Structure formats: structure tokens, C-alpha cells
CSV table of C-alpha atoms and ligand atoms in Angstrom, one decimal:
chain,number,residue,atom,x,y,z
A,1,MET,CA,89.7,70.3,111.7
A,2,THR,CA,91.6,67.1,110.9
A,3,THR,CA,94.5,66.0,113.0
A,4,ILE,CA,97.7,66.3,110.8
A,5,ALA,CA,101.3,64.9,111.0
A,6,ALA,CA,104.5,65.5,109.4
A,7,PRO,CA,108.4,65.2,110.2
A,8,ALA,CA,109.4,68.6,111.8
A,9,THR,CA,112.9,67.8,111.1
A,10,GLY,CA,114.9,67.6,107.9
A,11,ASN,CA,115.1,65.0,105.4
A,12,THR,CA,118.6,63.9,106.3
A,13,PRO,CA,119.8,61.5,108.9
A,14,GLY,CA,120.5,63.2,112.3
A,15,GLY,CA,120.7,62.3,116.0
A,16,ILE,CA,117.0,62.9,116.5
A,17,GLY,CA,114.0,63.2,114.3
A,18,VAL,CA,110.9,64.7,115.3
A,19,ILE,CA,107.3,63.9,114.2
A,20,ARG,CA,104.8,66.6,115.0
A,21,ILE,CA,101.1,65.8,115.3
A,22,SER,CA,98.5,68.6,115.6
A,23,GLY,CA,94.7,68.5,116.2
A,24,ASP,CA,91.9,67.5,118.5
A,25,ARG,CA,93.0,63.9,118.2
A,26,ALA,CA,96.8,64.4,118.5
A,27,VAL,CA,97.1,62.9,122.1
A,28,GLU,CA,94.8,60.1,121.3
A,29,ILE,CA,96.7,59.1,118.0
A,30,ALA,CA,100.2,59.5,119.6
A,31,ASP,CA,99.0,57.3,122.4
A,32,ARG,CA,98.2,54.5,119.9
A,33,VAL,CA,101.8,54.6,118.6
A,34,PHE,CA,103.7,55.4,121.8
A,35,VAL,CA,104.2,53.1,124.8
A,36,CYS,CA,105.2,55.0,128.0
A,37,ALA,CA,108.1,53.2,129.7
A,38,ASP,CA,106.3,53.7,133.1
A,39,GLY,CA,103.2,51.9,131.9
A,40,SER,CA,101.1,55.3,132.1
A,41,SER,CA,99.2,56.7,129.1
A,42,LEU,CA,99.7,59.9,127.3
A,43,LEU,CA,96.0,60.5,127.6
A,44,ASN,CA,96.2,61.8,131.0
A,45,LEU,CA,99.4,63.9,130.5
A,46,LYS,CA,99.1,67.6,131.1
A,47,GLY,CA,100.7,70.1,128.6
A,48,TYR,CA,104.4,70.7,128.5
A,49,ARG,CA,105.1,67.2,129.9
A,50,ALA,CA,107.3,64.6,128.3
A,51,LYS,CA,107.4,60.7,128.7
A,52,PHE,CA,110.1,58.4,127.6
A,53,GLY,CA,109.0,55.2,126.0
A,54,SER,CA,109.0,53.5,122.6
A,55,VAL,CA,107.2,53.8,119.3
A,56,LYS,CA,105.3,50.7,117.9
A,57,SER,CA,103.8,49.7,114.5
A,58,ALA,CA,101.6,46.8,114.2
A,59,GLY,CA,102.0,46.0,117.8
A,60,GLU,CA,105.8,45.7,117.7
A,61,CYS,CA,108.1,48.4,119.3
A,62,PHE,CA,110.8,49.5,116.9
A,63,ASP,CA,112.6,52.5,118.6
A,64,ASN,CA,113.1,54.3,121.9
A,65,ALA,CA,111.3,57.7,121.8
A,66,VAL,CA,110.3,60.7,123.8
A,67,ALA,CA,106.7,62.1,123.5
A,68,LEU,CA,106.2,65.8,124.3
A,69,VAL,CA,102.5,66.8,124.9
A,70,PHE,CA,101.2,70.4,124.4
A,71,ARG,CA,97.6,71.1,125.2
A,72,ALA,CA,95.5,73.7,123.2
A,73,PRO,CA,95.8,76.6,123.3
A,74,LYS,CA,99.4,76.5,124.6
A,75,SER,CA,101.1,75.1,121.6
A,76,TYR,CA,102.6,76.1,118.4
A,77,THR,CA,99.5,75.7,116.4
A,78,GLY,CA,97.1,76.6,119.2
A,79,GLU,CA,95.8,72.9,119.1
A,80,ASP,CA,96.6,69.8,121.0
A,81,VAL,CA,100.1,68.9,119.7
A,82,VAL,CA,102.4,65.9,120.4
A,83,GLU,CA,105.9,65.8,119.3
A,84,ILE,CA,107.5,62.4,119.1
A,85,SER,CA,111.2,62.4,119.0
A,86,VAL,CA,112.7,59.2,117.6
A,87,HIS,CA,116.3,58.4,116.4
A,88,GLY,CA,117.0,60.4,113.4
A,89,GLY,CA,117.3,57.8,110.6
A,90,ILE,CA,115.1,58.5,107.6
A,91,TYR,CA,113.8,54.9,107.7
A,92,ILE,CA,112.8,55.2,111.3
A,93,ILE,CA,111.2,58.6,110.8
A,94,GLU,CA,109.0,57.3,108.0
A,95,LYS,CA,108.0,54.2,109.9
A,96,THR,CA,106.9,56.3,112.9
A,97,LEU,CA,105.0,58.6,110.6
A,98,GLY,CA,103.3,55.5,108.9
A,99,ALA,CA,102.3,54.4,112.3
A,100,VAL,CA,100.9,57.8,113.1
A,101,PHE,CA,98.9,57.8,109.8
A,102,ALA,CA,97.6,54.4,110.4
A,103,ALA,CA,96.4,55.5,113.8
A,104,GLY,CA,94.2,58.2,112.2
A,105,ALA,CA,96.3,61.3,111.4
A,106,GLU,CA,96.4,63.0,107.8
A,107,PRO,CA,99.5,64.1,106.1
A,108,ALA,CA,100.0,67.8,106.8
A,109,GLN,CA,100.1,70.1,103.7
A,110,ALA,CA,103.0,72.6,103.1
A,111,GLY,CA,103.0,75.2,105.9
A,112,GLU,CA,99.9,73.8,107.6
A,113,PHE,CA,101.3,73.9,111.1
A,114,THR,CA,102.1,77.5,110.8
A,115,LYS,CA,98.7,78.3,108.8
A,116,ARG,CA,96.7,76.7,111.8
A,117,ALA,CA,98.8,79.0,114.2
A,118,PHE,CA,97.9,81.9,112.1
A,119,LEU,CA,94.3,80.9,111.8
A,120,ASN,CA,94.2,80.3,115.7
A,121,GLY,CA,95.6,83.8,116.2
A,122,LYS,CA,99.0,82.6,117.6
A,123,LEU,CA,100.8,84.5,115.0
A,124,ASP,CA,99.9,87.3,112.5
A,125,LEU,CA,100.8,87.1,108.7
A,126,THR,CA,104.0,88.9,109.1
A,127,GLN,CA,105.2,86.7,112.0
A,128,ALA,CA,104.2,83.6,109.9
A,129,GLU,CA,106.2,84.8,106.9
A,130,SER,CA,109.2,85.4,109.2
A,131,VAL,CA,109.1,81.6,110.3
A,132,ALA,CA,109.9,80.7,106.6
A,133,ASP,CA,112.4,83.5,106.4
A,134,LEU,CA,114.2,82.5,109.6
A,135,ILE,CA,114.5,79.0,108.5
A,136,SER,CA,116.0,80.0,105.3
A,137,ALA,CA,118.2,82.7,106.7
A,138,GLN,CA,121.8,82.2,105.4
A,139,GLY,CA,123.5,84.8,107.3
A,140,GLU,CA,123.5,86.9,110.7
A,141,ALA,CA,121.7,89.8,109.4
A,142,ALA,CA,118.9,87.7,107.9
A,143,ALA,CA,118.5,85.6,111.0
A,144,LYS,CA,118.3,88.7,113.2
A,145,ALA,CA,116.0,90.6,111.1
A,146,SER,CA,113.6,87.5,110.7
A,147,PHE,CA,113.7,86.8,114.3
A,148,ASN,CA,112.9,90.4,115.1
A,149,LEU,CA,109.7,90.1,112.9
A,150,LEU,CA,108.8,86.8,114.5
A,151,GLN,CA,108.8,88.6,117.8
A,152,GLY,CA,106.2,91.1,116.3
A,153,ALA,CA,108.5,94.1,115.5
A,154,LEU,CA,106.5,94.8,112.3
A,155,SER,CA,103.2,93.8,113.6
A,156,ASP,CA,103.6,96.2,116.5
A,157,LYS,CA,104.5,99.0,114.2
A,158,ILE,CA,101.7,98.4,111.8
A,159,ARG,CA,99.3,97.9,114.6
A,160,GLY,CA,100.3,101.2,116.2
A,161,VAL,CA,99.7,103.1,112.8
A,162,THR,CA,96.4,101.1,112.1
A,163,GLU,CA,95.1,102.0,115.6
A,164,ARG,CA,95.6,105.7,115.3
A,165,LEU,CA,93.9,105.8,111.8
A,166,THR,CA,91.0,103.7,113.2
A,167,ASP,CA,90.6,106.1,116.2
A,168,CYS,CA,90.4,109.2,113.8
A,169,SER,CA,88.2,107.3,111.3
A,170,ALA,CA,85.7,106.2,114.0
A,171,LEU,CA,85.5,109.7,115.3
A,172,MET,CA,85.0,111.1,111.9
A,173,ALA,CA,82.4,108.6,111.1
A,174,ALA,CA,80.4,109.6,114.4
A,175,TRP,CA,80.8,113.2,113.5
A,176,VAL,CA,79.3,112.6,110.1
A,177,ASP,CA,76.5,110.5,111.4
A,178,TYR,CA,75.5,112.5,114.3
A,179,PRO,CA,76.3,116.1,113.7
A,180,TYR,CA,74.1,117.4,116.4
A,181,GLU,CA,75.3,115.0,119.1
A,182,GLU,CA,77.8,116.1,121.8
A,183,ILE,CA,80.8,114.6,119.9
A,184,PRO,CA,84.0,116.6,120.0
A,185,GLU,CA,84.7,117.8,116.6
A,186,LEU,CA,87.7,116.5,115.4
A,187,GLU,CA,90.1,119.2,114.7
A,188,GLN,CA,91.2,119.3,111.1
A,189,GLU,CA,94.7,120.1,112.2
A,190,GLU,CA,94.8,117.0,114.5
A,191,LEU,CA,93.6,114.7,111.8
A,192,GLY,CA,96.1,116.3,109.5
A,193,GLU,CA,98.8,115.5,112.0
A,194,THR,CA,97.7,111.8,112.3
A,195,LEU,CA,97.7,111.3,108.6
A,196,LYS,CA,101.2,113.0,108.3
A,197,THR,CA,102.7,110.8,110.9
A,198,ALA,CA,101.2,107.8,109.4
A,199,GLN,CA,102.6,108.8,106.0
A,200,ALA,CA,106.1,109.3,107.4
A,201,GLN,CA,106.1,105.9,109.3
A,202,LEU,CA,105.0,104.0,106.3
A,203,GLN,CA,107.4,105.9,104.0
A,204,GLU,CA,110.3,105.0,106.5
A,205,LEU,CA,109.3,101.3,106.1
A,206,ILE,CA,109.2,101.4,102.4
A,207,ASN,CA,112.5,103.2,102.1
A,208,SER,CA,114.1,100.7,104.3
A,209,TYR,CA,112.9,97.8,102.0
A,210,GLU,CA,115.7,97.6,99.6
A,211,ASN,CA,118.3,97.7,102.3
A,212,GLY,CA,116.4,95.0,104.2
A,213,GLN,CA,116.3,92.9,101.1
A,214,THR,CA,120.0,93.3,100.6
A,215,MET,CA,120.6,92.2,104.1
A,216,THR,CA,118.2,89.3,104.4
A,217,GLN,CA,118.1,87.8,100.7
A,218,GLY,CA,121.7,88.4,99.9
A,219,VAL,CA,123.3,90.5,97.0
A,220,GLU,CA,123.3,89.4,93.4
A,221,THR,CA,127.0,90.1,92.8
A,222,VAL,CA,128.9,89.7,89.5
A,223,ILE,CA,132.8,89.2,89.3
A,224,ALA,CA,133.7,90.8,86.2
A,225,GLY,CA,137.1,91.4,84.4
A,226,LYS,CA,139.3,90.4,81.6
A,227,PRO,CA,140.7,86.9,81.3
A,228,ASN,CA,143.3,86.2,83.8
A,229,ALA,CA,142.6,89.2,85.8
A,230,GLY,CA,142.1,86.9,88.8
A,231,LYS,CA,138.2,86.5,88.9
A,232,SER,CA,138.1,82.9,89.8
A,233,THR,CA,140.9,83.4,92.3
A,234,LEU,CA,138.9,86.2,94.0
A,235,MET,CA,135.8,83.9,94.0
A,236,ASN,CA,137.8,81.1,95.5
A,237,LEU,CA,139.1,83.6,98.1
A,238,LEU,CA,135.6,84.6,99.1
A,239,ALA,CA,134.3,81.3,99.1
A,240,GLY,CA,137.1,79.9,101.1
A,241,ARG,CA,137.5,76.8,98.7
A,242,GLU,CA,137.9,75.8,95.2
A,243,LYS,CA,135.0,76.1,93.1
A,244,SER,CA,135.8,77.9,89.6
A,245,ILE,CA,138.7,76.3,87.8
A,246,VAL,CA,141.8,78.5,87.8
A,247,THR,CA,144.4,78.1,85.2
A,248,GLU,CA,146.9,80.2,83.4
A,249,ILE,CA,145.2,79.8,80.0
A,250,ALA,CA,143.3,82.9,79.3
A,251,GLY,CA,139.4,82.2,79.1
A,252,THR,CA,139.3,79.1,81.2
A,253,THR,CA,136.2,80.2,83.1
A,254,ARG,CA,133.8,79.5,80.2
A,255,ASP,CA,130.5,80.3,81.7
A,256,VAL,CA,128.9,81.7,84.8
A,257,VAL,CA,129.8,79.9,88.0
A,258,GLU,CA,127.6,80.6,91.0
A,259,GLU,CA,128.3,80.4,94.7
A,260,SER,CA,126.7,82.0,97.8
A,261,VAL,CA,129.3,83.3,100.2
A,262,ARG,CA,129.1,85.0,103.6
A,263,LEU,CA,130.9,88.3,103.9
A,264,GLY,CA,130.6,89.6,107.5
A,265,GLU,CA,126.9,89.8,108.1
A,266,LEU,CA,126.0,89.9,104.4
A,267,VAL,CA,125.5,87.1,101.9
A,268,LEU,CA,126.8,87.6,98.4
A,269,HIS,CA,125.5,85.4,95.6
A,270,LEU,CA,128.5,85.4,93.5
A,271,ASN,CA,128.7,85.0,89.8
A,272,ASP,CA,132.1,84.4,88.4
A,273,THR,CA,131.8,85.1,84.7
A,274,ALA,CA,133.6,84.3,81.6
A,275,GLY,CA,136.4,86.8,81.0
A,276,ILE,CA,135.4,89.8,78.8
A,277,HIS,CA,137.6,89.8,75.8
A,278,ALA,CA,137.6,89.9,72.1
A,279,GLY,CA,137.5,86.9,69.9
A,280,GLY,CA,137.3,83.4,71.3
A,281,ASP,CA,135.4,80.4,70.3
A,282,ALA,CA,131.5,80.0,70.2
A,283,VAL,CA,131.1,78.6,73.7
A,284,GLU,CA,133.3,81.6,75.0
A,285,SER,CA,131.1,84.2,73.2
A,286,ILE,CA,128.0,82.8,74.6
A,287,GLY,CA,129.7,83.0,78.1
A,288,ILE,CA,130.8,86.5,77.3
A,289,GLN,CA,127.3,87.5,76.3
A,290,ARG,CA,126.0,86.0,79.5
A,291,ALA,CA,128.6,87.8,81.4
A,292,MET,CA,127.6,91.1,80.0
A,293,ASP,CA,123.9,90.3,80.8
A,294,LYS,CA,124.8,89.4,84.3
A,295,ILE,CA,126.6,92.7,84.9
A,296,SER,CA,123.6,94.7,83.9
A,297,SER,CA,121.2,92.7,86.1
A,298,ALA,CA,123.6,92.5,89.2
A,299,VAL,CA,123.0,94.6,92.3
A,300,LEU,CA,126.9,94.6,92.8
A,301,VAL,CA,129.9,94.4,90.5
A,302,LEU,CA,133.3,93.5,91.5
A,303,ALA,CA,135.4,94.6,88.7
A,304,VAL,CA,138.8,92.8,88.7
A,305,PHE,CA,141.8,94.3,87.3
A,306,ASP,CA,145.3,92.7,86.9
A,307,SER,CA,147.7,95.3,88.3
A,308,SER,CA,150.7,93.6,86.9
A,309,ALA,CA,149.9,94.5,83.4
A,310,PRO,CA,149.1,98.0,81.7
A,311,LEU,CA,145.4,99.0,81.5
A,312,SER,CA,144.0,97.4,78.2
A,313,ASP,CA,141.1,97.9,76.0
A,314,GLU,CA,139.4,95.1,77.6
A,315,ASP,CA,139.8,96.7,81.0
A,316,ARG,CA,138.3,99.8,79.5
A,317,THR,CA,135.4,97.8,78.2
A,318,VAL,CA,134.8,96.5,81.7
A,319,ILE,CA,135.1,100.1,83.1
A,320,GLU,CA,132.3,101.2,80.6
A,321,GLN,CA,130.2,98.2,81.6
A,322,CYS,CA,130.4,99.3,85.2
A,323,ARG,CA,129.3,102.8,84.6
A,324,GLY,CA,126.0,103.7,86.6
A,325,LYS,CA,126.3,100.4,88.5
A,326,ARG,CA,127.2,99.8,92.1
A,327,ALA,CA,130.6,98.6,91.3
A,328,ILE,CA,133.9,98.1,93.1
A,329,ALA,CA,137.3,98.2,91.2
A,330,VAL,CA,139.3,95.5,92.5
A,331,ILE,CA,142.9,96.0,91.7
A,332,ASN,CA,144.3,92.6,92.0
A,333,LYS,CA,147.8,90.9,92.2
A,334,THR,CA,149.4,93.6,94.5
A,335,ASP,CA,152.1,91.1,95.2
A,336,LEU,CA,153.4,91.5,91.7
A,337,GLN,CA,155.3,94.3,90.0
A,338,GLN,CA,152.8,97.1,89.5
A,339,ARG,CA,152.3,98.4,86.0
A,340,ILE,CA,148.5,99.4,85.9
A,341,ASP,CA,147.5,103.0,85.6
A,342,ALA,CA,145.4,103.0,88.9
A,343,ALA,CA,144.4,106.6,88.7
A,344,GLU,CA,142.3,106.0,85.8
A,345,ILE,CA,140.4,103.2,87.4
A,346,GLU,CA,140.0,105.0,90.7
A,347,ALA,CA,138.4,108.1,88.7
A,348,ALA,CA,135.8,105.7,87.3
A,349,PHE,CA,134.7,103.9,90.4
A,350,ALA,CA,133.3,105.0,93.7
A,351,GLU,CA,135.4,102.4,95.7
A,352,THR,CA,138.7,101.0,94.6
A,353,VAL,CA,140.5,98.3,96.7
A,354,TYR,CA,143.9,96.8,96.3
A,355,ILE,CA,144.1,93.1,97.0
A,356,SER,CA,146.1,90.0,96.3
A,357,ALA,CA,143.4,87.4,95.6
A,358,LYS,CA,146.2,84.7,95.6
A,359,ASN,CA,147.4,85.3,99.2
A,360,GLY,CA,144.4,86.9,100.6
A,361,GLU,CA,145.6,90.4,101.4
A,362,GLY,CA,143.0,93.2,101.1
A,363,ALA,CA,140.1,91.1,101.7
A,364,ALA,CA,139.0,92.8,104.8
A,365,GLU,CA,139.3,96.2,102.8
A,366,LEU,CA,137.1,94.6,100.3
A,367,GLU,CA,134.4,93.7,102.8
A,368,ASP,CA,134.4,97.2,104.3
A,369,ALA,CA,134.1,98.7,100.7
A,370,VAL,CA,131.2,96.2,99.9
A,371,LYS,CA,129.3,97.5,103.1
A,372,ARG,CA,130.0,101.1,102.5
A,373,LEU,CA,128.7,100.8,98.8
A,374,LEU,CA,125.6,99.0,99.7
A,375,GLY,CA,124.9,101.3,102.5
A,376,VAL,CA,124.3,98.5,105.0
A,377,GLU,CA,126.7,99.8,107.6
A,378,GLN,CA,123.7,101.7,109.2
A,379,PHE,CA,121.5,98.5,108.8
A,380,ASP,CA,119.7,98.2,112.1
A,381,ALA,CA,118.6,94.6,112.3
A,382,SER,CA,116.4,95.2,115.4
A,383,ALA,CA,114.3,97.8,113.4
A,384,PRO,CA,111.2,96.4,111.9
A,385,ILE,CA,111.5,95.9,108.1
A,386,LEU,CA,109.2,94.8,105.2
A,387,ALA,CA,110.4,91.3,104.5
A,388,ASN,CA,108.8,90.8,101.1
A,389,GLN,CA,107.0,92.2,98.1
A,390,ARG,CA,103.5,91.6,99.4
A,391,GLN,CA,104.1,93.4,102.6
A,392,LYS,CA,105.7,96.3,100.6
A,393,SER,CA,102.8,96.5,98.2
A,394,CYS,CA,100.2,96.6,101.2
A,395,CYS,CA,102.3,99.4,102.8
A,396,LYS,CA,102.6,101.4,99.4
A,397,ASN,CA,98.8,101.1,98.8
A,398,ALA,CA,98.1,102.2,102.4
A,399,LEU,CA,100.5,105.0,101.9
A,400,ASP,CA,98.8,106.1,98.7
A,401,TYR,CA,95.3,106.1,100.2
A,402,ILE,CA,96.7,108.2,103.1
A,403,THR,CA,98.2,110.6,100.8
A,404,GLU,CA,95.0,110.9,99.0
A,405,ALA,CA,93.1,111.4,102.3
A,406,ARG,CA,95.5,114.2,103.2
A,407,THR,CA,95.1,115.9,99.8
A,408,ALA,CA,91.3,115.7,100.2
A,409,LEU,CA,91.3,117.2,103.7
A,410,GLU,CA,93.4,120.0,102.6
A,411,SER,CA,91.3,120.8,99.6
A,412,GLY,CA,88.4,121.1,102.0
A,413,MET,CA,86.6,117.9,101.2
A,414,THR,CA,83.9,116.5,103.5
A,415,TYR,CA,85.1,114.1,106.4
A,416,ASP,CA,83.0,111.3,105.0
A,417,ALA,CA,85.1,111.5,101.6
A,418,VAL,CA,88.3,111.6,103.5
A,419,ASN,CA,87.0,108.7,105.7
A,420,VAL,CA,86.5,106.5,102.6
A,421,MET,CA,90.2,106.9,101.8
A,422,MET,CA,91.3,106.3,105.4
A,423,ASP,CA,89.2,103.1,105.5
A,424,SER,CA,90.8,101.9,102.4
A,425,ALA,CA,94.3,102.7,103.9
A,426,ILE,CA,93.3,100.7,107.2
A,427,ASP,CA,92.1,97.7,105.0
A,428,GLU,CA,95.6,97.5,103.4
A,429,LEU,CA,97.2,97.4,106.7
A,430,LEU,CA,95.0,94.8,107.9
A,431,ALA,CA,95.6,92.8,105.0
A,432,LEU,CA,99.5,93.2,105.8
A,433,THR,CA,99.1,91.8,109.0
A,434,GLY,CA,96.4,89.2,107.9
A,435,LYS,CA,93.4,90.4,110.0
A,436,LYS,CA,91.6,91.0,106.8
A,437,ALA,CA,93.6,89.0,104.3
A,438,THR,CA,91.7,87.0,101.7
A,439,ALA,CA,91.7,83.1,101.9
A,440,GLU,CA,93.6,83.3,98.5
A,441,VAL,CA,96.4,85.4,100.0
A,442,VAL,CA,96.8,83.3,102.9
A,443,ASP,CA,96.8,79.9,101.0
A,444,ASN,CA,99.3,81.5,98.5
A,445,ILE,CA,101.8,82.5,101.5
A,446,PHE,CA,101.6,79.1,103.1
A,447,SER,CA,101.8,77.1,99.8
A,448,LYS,CA,105.5,78.4,99.8
A,449,PHE,CA,106.2,76.8,103.0
A,450,CYS,CA,107.7,73.2,103.2
A,451,VAL,CA,105.7,70.3,104.7
A,452,GLY,CA,106.4,70.1,108.4
A,453,LYS,CA,106.6,73.9,109.0
B,1,GDP,P1,140.3,84.7,85.8
B,1,GDP,O1,140.6,84.4,84.2
B,1,GDP,O2,140.1,86.1,85.8
B,1,GDP,O3,139.3,83.8,86.4
B,1,GDP,O4,141.7,84.6,86.4
B,1,GDP,P2,142.1,83.3,87.3
B,1,GDP,O5,141.6,83.6,88.8
B,1,GDP,O6,142.2,82.1,86.7
B,1,GDP,O7,143.7,83.8,87.6
B,1,GDP,C1,144.7,83.8,86.5
B,1,GDP,C2,146.0,83.6,86.9
B,1,GDP,O8,146.3,84.7,87.8
B,1,GDP,C3,146.2,82.3,87.7
B,1,GDP,O9,147.5,81.8,87.4
B,1,GDP,C4,146.2,82.9,89.2
B,1,GDP,O10,146.9,82.0,90.1
B,1,GDP,C5,146.8,84.1,89.0
B,1,GDP,N1,146.4,85.1,90.0
B,1,GDP,C6,145.2,85.4,90.5
B,1,GDP,N2,145.3,86.3,91.5
B,1,GDP,C7,146.6,86.5,91.8
B,1,GDP,C8,147.2,87.5,92.7
B,1,GDP,O11,146.7,88.2,93.4
B,1,GDP,N3,148.6,87.3,92.7
B,1,GDP,C9,149.3,86.6,91.7
B,1,GDP,N4,150.6,86.7,91.6
B,1,GDP,N5,148.7,85.8,90.8
B,1,GDP,C10,147.3,85.8,90.8
């Protein structure tokens, strides 16, 4: 394995910037660019020890630094690792990195540190994936759920299911191979129970997928309504700052404006759409069509109504658009004289909230309604969840094989026939945690990481 290096901190100026070096030659390379203030050498330093000193390039010191040494296998990657902390200016970080490359390190590929950690058995695939998720988490629920997976919650659960299936499979194989030996015959009932339990556990994980995605990835949300209903004002209220242009001329939000906002533990990816109304110019018509498309693909719709005016045909179009969708009626402008027929709206929506987007009244009720409608109030961030489509599809395939195995067992097929399906189920679970994942799958996962992770 080559010795690799990359900045571990972001590409913006900060107090400190960290260059991470990993591989057999990590300490030797770090020692070439780092001068210990006490005259000692990094080469003799034990793991988990730090030295103050300076970094040098072409024989000249250019910044004060701290070198932290980790010795294999007790490091993030499982290899020798040195982290050099310099002042966090982009130029200084690049200069340090240049010196490290000149001393013999290779540039790290995207995700290569975490990939090495995986290959060295420090993390399984679900944990490696959670590193990327934890870094990109935008809200509390996402961060908690990802940290939980990093701690091995999903790995433990899948390992438990896999071990029980493997035990049964081994016993069945033995019974098939040596029918005359003194091997206790596996009771059909017991086998059936094991399969049933595995089915239930995998099904539970699959069921929680959507909810988990909602909590961790955020919710595609559309703010819909006729012009001047207060969509942009609501968006600004949720975003906490001016983003959409709010004016009193109908139709001023000409296209879809996007913004991600935190609502309690949730993250909403808000789309403030052009008002839905008849007529308008060509630009507006395109905006309106896009608004319609956005509504149909959104996970959540906030349908805004101006309560200071009677319900109009445009409002009824919005109501129609929301049918069959997860939509909340947001009856806006409660600070003005009320002229809307709220009963007709309430009848059409599972949730109706009354707000004044202008002064913020009712925002807390809106947050509660969103949580209720998305069913996230019961979300348990400490329970293992499937974090992505790959994990879900491994789980689903395993479940299908187990279901087939159960059917085969119940219809009286031989143990070796049942065992073929159990082995396939086990393979899927091993692929999930990465024990048996193909190099292609592994490369694909880590290619999505950034350099330095
Ligand atoms: P949009 O076309 O649906 O995006 O509507 P805007 O957000 O641009 O709002 C249209 C007008 O209604 C603006 O003058 C807002 O200040 C006003 N408005 C929005 N929400 C409220 C509210 O809760 N109360 C009152 N009184 N005016 C509001």
C-alpha cells in the first residue's frame, strides 16, 4: 500500500488546518517535513503522542505546527497515521501538503482513508457509509441517526440476523451431508421460527426506511398557492431571512426558489413556486407549469390560502392539486379580517393550520402539523435504520430469499433446497455489511466521498 496524504479539514480558511498522512511510511514522511521544537524525531514517537514544532519546505520552516502520531493498528485507517495541524490558511495547507508529497506521499483518492479503514476491518460498510452521512448531516435527526450507525447499530442488528441464519444453515448442511451421524436433527419448527424472526426483523428495517430517509435526508416540500396568498412570506418566515422577493403585485415569484430550512429536528427542502393562476405572461406560464410539476413530485405540500379573501377558483385548483398528496392547508393572514370559507378547506386536508406568515403567529402549530403528517413524531433516532438504497435493496433481497426458504420448508422441500435460499439470503446480508461485497460495490461507495475523508 502506498502512503497517502490529503487535507482532512475543509477548503476554507480556519484557525487550524489538518493534513492527514496514512500508510507504512507516514511517520518517516512526516518526519521529513516536521521539525520537533525539542530537537527530537517523530520516528521514535509512540502512538497517540503529539509534538510541537514547525513545518518546513525546501529546508525552510514556514509555520508552527503540531504533529500527532497514531501507530498501526490503532488509528482511523488501521495504518500508521500522522496528522499535522498547521494554521488553517489555504496557502499554508497547500504548502504543507506539497512538502508532504515531495517527501514521498501520494495524493489520497476520494474516500481513500475511510476505504482503508474498511479494508483493514476498522469499520464495516454501513459504518463507512455513515461517516459520509454524518459529515453531510444538516439537522439533529440526521446527525443522531448517522452517529448511531457509525457506532454499529445497523451492523449489530444485521450481524445478529446473519449469525442465526448461518447457524441454522450449517446444521442443515451437516444433516444433509451426514445423515447417519449423531447430529441432532434440526426441528422443522425451530427452523421455521428462525426464518420467521429474520423475516420480521428485516421487514421492520425496510418499513422504517422511508421515515429514516425523511429524517436524515430532509423532505422535498413545495409551498403552493395562488399569487399573493403569502407563499414567499411563509418561506421567509421558515427560512428566517429574505430569500424570495415579496411584493404586492400578483405573480412576482416567477419561478421555483429553493431553500433548505430546519424545522425542529427535520430539514425541509423548500420550493416556493410561482403562484398558480390563470393567464399571465409566457415566463409566468413556464413557472406555473413547473409549480404543478413540483407539487406532483413533492413529498410534502404546504398549500397557502389568503384568509382575507373569499375562496376563489384558483384556491380550488390548489385544493384539487393537493388531493392524494401529503398536504397541509396553511390558512394565512389571520391578522386580517377573515373572509375565507375555512370549512371547505379543512374538509379537503388532513391538517389545517392558521398562521400569520407576516408576524410569525402559528409557526409552532405548523411545525407540529408537519411532524404529525409525516409520522416522524415516533421516529427513534437511536434505532438502527437503513441509510440508503443499497442497504435497502440488500435487505429486500435477503428478505425475498428467506420468504422463499420458508415457503419451500412449509411445502416439504428438502433441507438442501431450503439451504440454497438461506445461503443466498446470508450472502445479501454479508454484502450489506461489506463482508462479501464486490470490489465494484466498494469502489462505488467510496468514490462518492470527498478527498480527505
Ligand atoms: P406570494 O405571491 O404567495 O408569494 O405572496 P407574498 O408572500 O409575496 O405576499 C403577498 C402580500 O401579502 C405581501 O404584501 C405580504 O406582505 C402580504 N402578506 C403575506 N403574509 C401575510 C400575513 O400573514 N398577514 C398580512 N397582513 N399580510 C401578509
